[in-house]
PDB file of C-alpha atoms in Angstrom:
ATOM      1  CA  MET A 619       6.435  -3.894   8.879  1.00 60.00           C
ATOM      2  CA  GLU A 620       6.624  -2.104  12.030  1.00 65.00           C
ATOM      3  CA  LYS A 621       7.902   0.788  10.175  1.00 77.00           C
ATOM      4  CA  ASP A 622       4.589   1.137   8.160  1.00 78.00           C
ATOM      5  CA  SER A 623       2.460   1.564  10.908  1.00 76.00           C
ATOM      6  CA  GLN A 624       1.576   5.624  11.552  1.00 85.00           C
ATOM      7  CA  GLU A 625       0.989   4.791  15.226  1.00 92.00           C
ATOM      8  CA  ILE A 626      -0.008   1.846  17.473  1.00 94.00           C
ATOM      9  CA  LEU A 627      -3.477   2.409  18.501  1.00 97.00           C
ATOM     10  CA  LEU A 628      -3.942  -0.729  20.810  1.00 98.00           C
ATOM     11  CA  THR A 629      -0.828  -2.283  22.518  1.00 97.00           C
ATOM     12  CA  GLU A 630      -0.376  -5.689  22.969  1.00 97.00           C
ATOM     13  CA  GLU A 631      -0.868  -5.544  26.473  1.00 98.00           C
ATOM     14  CA  GLN A 632      -4.326  -3.676  26.388  1.00 98.00           C
ATOM     15  CA  ILE A 633      -5.924  -6.182  23.406  1.00 98.00           C
ATOM     16  CA  GLN A 634      -5.198  -9.341  26.154  1.00 98.00           C
ATOM     17  CA  ALA A 635      -6.629  -7.361  29.055  1.00 98.00           C
ATOM     18  CA  LYS A 636      -9.985  -6.616  26.819  1.00 98.00           C
ATOM     19  CA  VAL A 637      -9.641 -10.356  25.825  1.00 98.00           C
ATOM     20  CA  SER A 638      -9.732 -11.675  29.606  1.00 98.00           C
ATOM     21  CA  GLU A 639     -12.523  -9.149  30.287  1.00 98.00           C
ATOM     22  CA  LEU A 640     -14.654  -9.918  27.411  1.00 98.00           C
ATOM     23  CA  ALA A 641     -13.997 -14.116  27.749  1.00 98.00           C
ATOM     24  CA  ALA A 642     -15.124 -13.493  31.624  1.00 98.00           C
ATOM     25  CA  LEU A 643     -18.290 -12.009  30.449  1.00 97.00           C
ATOM     26  CA  LEU A 644     -18.957 -14.829  27.615  1.00 98.00           C
ATOM     27  CA  SER A 645     -18.045 -17.453  30.293  1.00 97.00           C
ATOM     28  CA  GLU A 646     -20.729 -16.420  32.629  1.00 97.00           C
ATOM     29  CA  GLU A 647     -23.100 -15.470  29.646  1.00 97.00           C
ATOM     30  CA  TYR A 648     -22.798 -19.106  28.080  1.00 98.00           C
ATOM     31  CA  ALA A 649     -22.376 -21.167  31.045  1.00 97.00           C
ATOM     32  CA  GLY A 650     -24.419 -24.533  30.816  1.00 96.00           C
ATOM     33  CA  LYS A 651     -25.596 -23.295  27.090  1.00 96.00           C
ATOM     34  CA  ASP A 652     -23.184 -25.384  25.043  1.00 93.00           C
ATOM     35  CA  PRO A 653     -22.543 -22.539  22.541  1.00 97.00           C
ATOM     36  CA  VAL A 654     -21.342 -22.755  19.082  1.00 98.00           C
ATOM     37  CA  PHE A 655     -18.519 -19.823  18.744  1.00 98.00           C
ATOM     38  CA  VAL A 656     -18.406 -18.718  15.074  1.00 98.00           C
ATOM     39  CA  GLY A 657     -15.174 -17.288  13.516  1.00 97.00           C
ATOM     40  CA  VAL A 658     -15.299 -15.103  10.336  1.00 92.00           C
ATOM     41  CA  LEU A 659     -12.149 -16.102   9.031  1.00 93.00           C
ATOM     42  CA  LYS A 660      -9.365 -14.807   8.326  1.00 92.00           C
ATOM     43  CA  GLY A 661      -8.821 -11.673  10.420  1.00 93.00           C
ATOM     44  CA  VAL A 662     -10.707 -12.942  13.437  1.00 97.00           C
ATOM     45  CA  VAL A 663      -8.176 -16.143  14.017  1.00 96.00           C
ATOM     46  CA  ILE A 664      -5.772 -14.436  16.432  1.00 97.00           C
ATOM     47  CA  PHE A 665      -8.684 -12.999  18.531  1.00 98.00           C
ATOM     48  CA  TYR A 666     -10.516 -16.288  18.186  1.00 98.00           C
ATOM     49  CA  ALA A 667      -7.766 -18.472  19.436  1.00 97.00           C
ATOM     50  CA  ASP A 668      -7.227 -15.950  22.333  1.00 98.00           C
ATOM     51  CA  MET A 669     -10.739 -16.013  23.138  1.00 98.00           C
ATOM     52  CA  ILE A 670     -11.073 -19.817  23.137  1.00 96.00           C
ATOM     53  CA  ARG A 671      -8.218 -19.920  25.535  1.00 97.00           C
ATOM     54  CA  ALA A 672      -9.256 -17.365  27.839  1.00 97.00           C
ATOM     55  CA  MET A 673     -12.555 -18.904  28.498  1.00 96.00           C
ATOM     56  CA  ASP A 674     -13.913 -21.398  31.154  1.00 94.00           C
ATOM     57  CA  ILE A 675     -16.514 -22.946  29.354  1.00 96.00           C
ATOM     58  CA  PRO A 676     -16.555 -25.624  26.854  1.00 95.00           C
ATOM     59  CA  CYS A 677     -18.060 -24.602  23.359  1.00 94.00           C
ATOM     60  CA  GLN A 678     -18.105 -25.799  20.144  1.00 97.00           C
ATOM     61  CA  MET A 679     -15.992 -24.092  17.405  1.00 97.00           C
ATOM     62  CA  ASP A 680     -17.020 -23.440  13.988  1.00 98.00           C
ATOM     63  CA  PHE A 681     -16.024 -20.633  10.922  1.00 97.00           C
ATOM     64  CA  MET A 682     -17.406 -18.919   8.168  1.00 96.00           C
ATOM     65  CA  CYS A 683     -15.532 -17.078   5.403  1.00 93.00           C
ATOM     66  CA  VAL A 684     -17.339 -14.028   3.512  1.00 88.00           C
ATOM     67  CA  SER A 685     -15.833 -11.351   1.851  1.00 75.00           C
ATOM     68  CA  SER A 686     -16.344  -8.019   0.396  1.00 67.00           C
ATOM     69  CA  TYR A 687     -13.150  -5.970   0.390  1.00 58.00           C
ATOM     70  CA  ARG A 688     -10.846  -5.471  -2.155  1.00 60.00           C
ATOM     71  CA  GLY A 689      -7.654  -3.485  -0.812  1.00 56.00           C
ATOM     72  CA  THR A 690      -9.021  -1.074   1.806  1.00 54.00           C
ATOM     73  CA  GLU A 691     -12.623  -0.332   0.334  1.00 62.00           C
ATOM     74  CA  SER A 692     -15.642  -2.329   0.469  1.00 58.00           C
ATOM     75  CA  THR A 693     -17.348  -3.625  -2.755  1.00 62.00           C
ATOM     76  CA  GLY A 694     -20.537  -3.751  -1.170  1.00 64.00           C
ATOM     77  CA  ARG A 695     -21.300  -7.037  -2.416  1.00 75.00           C
ATOM     78  CA  THR A 696     -20.726  -9.692   0.020  1.00 81.00           C
ATOM     79  CA  MET A 697     -20.046 -13.741  -0.760  1.00 82.00           C
ATOM     80  CA  VAL A 698     -19.578 -16.740   1.408  1.00 89.00           C
ATOM     81  CA  SER A 699     -16.746 -18.433   0.709  1.00 88.00           C
ATOM     82  CA  LYS A 700     -16.922 -21.184   3.681  1.00 94.00           C
ATOM     83  CA  ASP A 701     -20.233 -21.636   5.359  1.00 95.00           C
ATOM     84  CA  LEU A 702     -20.620 -23.559   8.599  1.00 97.00           C
ATOM     85  CA  SER A 703     -20.017 -27.211   8.724  1.00 96.00           C
ATOM     86  CA  SER A 704     -22.222 -28.000  12.104  1.00 94.00           C
ATOM     87  CA  ASP A 705     -26.135 -27.534  12.563  1.00 97.00           C
ATOM     88  CA  ILE A 706     -26.788 -24.721  14.490  1.00 98.00           C
ATOM     89  CA  HIS A 707     -30.656 -25.036  14.595  1.00 98.00           C
ATOM     90  CA  GLY A 708     -31.812 -24.489  18.108  1.00 98.00           C
ATOM     91  CA  ARG A 709     -28.433 -23.742  19.318  1.00 98.00           C
ATOM     92  CA  HIS A 710     -26.720 -20.567  21.134  1.00 98.00           C
ATOM     93  CA  VAL A 711     -24.305 -18.919  18.620  1.00 98.00           C
ATOM     94  CA  LEU A 712     -22.028 -16.044  18.884  1.00 98.00           C
ATOM     95  CA  ILE A 713     -20.279 -14.896  16.341  1.00 98.00           C
ATOM     96  CA  LEU A 714     -16.958 -13.324  17.051  1.00 98.00           C
ATOM     97  CA  GLU A 715     -15.732 -10.762  14.458  1.00 96.00           C
ATOM     98  CA  ASP A 716     -11.980  -8.777  14.526  1.00 96.00           C
ATOM     99  CA  ILE A 717     -13.866  -5.697  13.149  1.00 96.00           C
ATOM    100  CA  PHE A 718     -17.633  -4.215  12.821  1.00 96.00           C
ATOM    101  CA  ASP A 719     -16.893  -1.624   9.924  1.00 93.00           C
ATOM    102  CA  THR A 720     -19.438  -0.812   7.433  1.00 90.00           C
ATOM    103  CA  GLY A 721     -21.478  -3.548   9.130  1.00 92.00           C
ATOM    104  CA  ASN A 722     -22.393  -4.858   5.667  1.00 89.00           C
ATOM    105  CA  SER A 723     -20.746  -8.198   6.045  1.00 88.00           C
ATOM    106  CA  LEU A 724     -21.986  -8.569   9.497  1.00 93.00           C
ATOM    107  CA  GLU A 725     -25.401  -7.870   9.017  1.00 95.00           C
ATOM    108  CA  PHE A 726     -25.202 -10.349   5.992  1.00 94.00           C
ATOM    109  CA  ILE A 727     -23.797 -12.922   8.196  1.00 96.00           C
ATOM    110  CA  VAL A 728     -26.668 -12.314  10.645  1.00 97.00           C
ATOM    111  CA  ASN A 729     -29.316 -12.627   8.514  1.00 96.00           C
ATOM    112  CA  HIS A 730     -27.612 -15.892   6.743  1.00 95.00           C
ATOM    113  CA  LEU A 731     -27.245 -17.480  10.181  1.00 98.00           C
ATOM    114  CA  LYS A 732     -31.018 -16.626  11.292  1.00 98.00           C
ATOM    115  CA  ILE A 733     -32.171 -18.749   8.529  1.00 97.00           C
ATOM    116  CA  LYS A 734     -30.619 -21.522  10.366  1.00 97.00           C
ATOM    117  CA  GLU A 735     -32.754 -21.104  13.212  1.00 98.00           C
ATOM    118  CA  PRO A 736     -30.253 -20.634  16.483  1.00 98.00           C
ATOM    119  CA  ALA A 737     -31.963 -20.451  19.828  1.00 98.00           C
ATOM    120  CA  SER A 738     -29.728 -17.215  20.168  1.00 98.00           C
ATOM    121  CA  LEU A 739     -27.503 -14.991  18.136  1.00 98.00           C
ATOM    122  CA  LYS A 740     -25.210 -12.395  19.277  1.00 98.00           C
ATOM    123  CA  ILE A 741     -22.128 -10.589  18.257  1.00 98.00           C
ATOM    124  CA  CYS A 742     -18.837  -9.938  20.025  1.00 98.00           C
ATOM    125  CA  THR A 743     -16.321  -7.974  17.973  1.00 98.00           C
ATOM    126  CA  LEU A 744     -12.454  -6.829  19.195  1.00 98.00           C
ATOM    127  CA  LEU A 745     -12.866  -3.785  17.029  1.00 98.00           C
ATOM    128  CA  ASP A 746     -16.260  -1.244  16.526  1.00 98.00           C
ATOM    129  CA  LYS A 747     -15.254   1.605  14.058  1.00 97.00           C
ATOM    130  CA  PRO A 748     -19.157   3.397  14.062  1.00 97.00           C
ATOM    131  CA  ASP A 749     -18.061   6.052  11.725  1.00 96.00           C
ATOM    132  CA  ARG A 750     -17.670   3.904   8.827  1.00 94.00           C
ATOM    133  CA  ARG A 751     -21.013   2.120   9.529  1.00 95.00           C
ATOM    134  CA  ASN A 752     -23.889   1.699   6.746  1.00 93.00           C
ATOM    135  CA  PRO A 753     -26.772   3.826   7.947  1.00 95.00           C
ATOM    136  CA  SER A 754     -28.941   1.449   6.678  1.00 95.00           C
ATOM    137  CA  VAL A 755     -27.252  -1.465   8.637  1.00 95.00           C
ATOM    138  CA  THR A 756     -29.241  -2.571  11.669  1.00 96.00           C
ATOM    139  CA  VAL A 757     -27.482  -5.064  13.346  1.00 97.00           C
ATOM    140  CA  LYS A 758     -25.302  -3.999  16.772  1.00 97.00           C
ATOM    141  CA  ALA A 759     -22.688  -5.901  18.441  1.00 98.00           C
ATOM    142  CA  ASP A 760     -23.758  -7.313  22.012  1.00 98.00           C
ATOM    143  CA  TYR A 761     -19.927  -7.267  23.321  1.00 98.00           C
ATOM    144  CA  THR A 762     -17.411  -4.735  21.912  1.00 98.00           C
ATOM    145  CA  GLY A 763     -13.646  -4.951  23.066  1.00 98.00           C
ATOM    146  CA  PHE A 764     -12.944  -0.907  21.558  1.00 98.00           C
ATOM    147  CA  VAL A 765     -14.226   1.645  19.379  1.00 98.00           C
ATOM    148  CA  ILE A 766     -11.683   2.949  17.083  1.00 98.00           C
ATOM    149  CA  PRO A 767     -11.633   5.790  15.032  1.00 96.00           C
ATOM    150  CA  ASN A 768     -12.087   5.854  11.209  1.00 95.00           C
ATOM    151  CA  GLU A 769      -8.838   4.936  10.126  1.00 93.00           C
ATOM    152  CA  PHE A 770      -7.354   1.824   8.258  1.00 92.00           C
ATOM    153  CA  VAL A 771      -5.931  -0.427  11.065  1.00 95.00           C
ATOM    154  CA  VAL A 772      -3.700  -3.605  10.435  1.00 96.00           C
ATOM    155  CA  GLY A 773      -2.539  -6.076  13.164  1.00 96.00           C
ATOM    156  CA  TYR A 774      -3.757  -8.921  15.617  1.00 97.00           C
ATOM    157  CA  GLY A 775      -5.168 -10.634  12.476  1.00 96.00           C
ATOM    158  CA  LEU A 776      -6.366  -7.468  10.761  1.00 95.00           C
ATOM    159  CA  ASP A 777      -4.509  -7.174   7.114  1.00 92.00           C
ATOM    160  CA  PHE A 778      -3.979  -5.077   3.962  1.00 91.00           C
ATOM    161  CA  ASN A 779      -3.454  -7.492   0.949  1.00 88.00           C
ATOM    162  CA  GLU A 780      -3.091 -10.198   3.680  1.00 89.00           C
ATOM    163  CA  GLY A 781       0.283  -8.735   5.210  1.00 91.00           C
ATOM    164  CA  TYR A 782       0.550  -7.154   8.708  1.00 94.00           C
ATOM    165  CA  ARG A 783      -1.549  -9.909  10.641  1.00 94.00           C
ATOM    166  CA  ASN A 784       0.899 -11.371  12.660  1.00 94.00           C
ATOM    167  CA  LEU A 785       1.748  -7.915  14.248  1.00 94.00           C
ATOM    168  CA  PRO A 786       0.800  -8.164  18.225  1.00 96.00           C
ATOM    169  CA  TYR A 787      -0.666  -4.834  18.550  1.00 96.00           C
ATOM    170  CA  VAL A 788      -3.506  -2.727  16.298  1.00 97.00           C
ATOM    171  CA  GLY A 789      -1.800  -0.089  14.474  1.00 95.00           C
ATOM    172  CA  ILE A 790      -2.851   2.723  11.916  1.00 94.00           C
ATOM    173  CA  LEU A 791      -1.147   1.826   8.620  1.00 91.00           C
ATOM    174  CA  LYS A 792       0.477   4.772   6.698  1.00 89.00           C
ATOM    175  CA  PRO A 793      -1.540   5.792   3.666  1.00 86.00           C
ATOM    176  CA  GLU A 794       1.816   5.816   1.712  1.00 86.00           C
ATOM    177  CA  CYS A 795       1.508   1.916   2.115  1.00 85.00           C
ATOM    178  CA  TYR A 796      -1.673   1.326   0.631  1.00 77.00           C
ATOM    179  CA  ALA A 797      -2.207   4.450  -1.638  1.00 69.00           C
TER     180      ALA A 797
END
C-alpha cells in the first residue's frame, strides 16, 4: 500500500499534534455542555477515535453514514444510509468529518441535522480541500486541522474503494492506482 502513495502529505506525527490541538480547543468550547459528537462514517473513524480519546470532557457519541462518491468522483447525489440513533433536539452538536471536499455531503448533513433543532451545530474537519468546493455550498468548518491541495488523498481513514484506510499518514495516491 505504501508503494501506491505518490507523496506523504501529512505524517502520523503531524496528524497527532493537530488532533491534540483541536481536542484542547473543543474541550474548552464544550466544557459543561454535554455535547453530542457526530462522526460521518466511514472515513472519520480513526480521526474520531483519536479526538474522543484526546478530549477531557464527557460527550455522547453518535454516527451518520452518507455517501455521494463512486471511486474518485462525487455523484452529486447524497443519501443517508445510517441516521443518528440519539435525539439531538436542544443539544450542542459537533460534526466530526475526515475531509471537507466539494462540501455537498457536509451541507446535506448540516441541513439534515438542523431539522432536528440542536441548540448549536458546528463542524470540525481534519482536512479541508477548498479548491474542490462547490461554489454554491454555504457551510463552513468551524475548526480545521489542515488545508490541503486538490489531490486524491488516502490514509488515516480516507480510502479508495475501501482500501488504504489503515495507513497512519495521509498520502497522495498515485494516479495510476485509481485511473
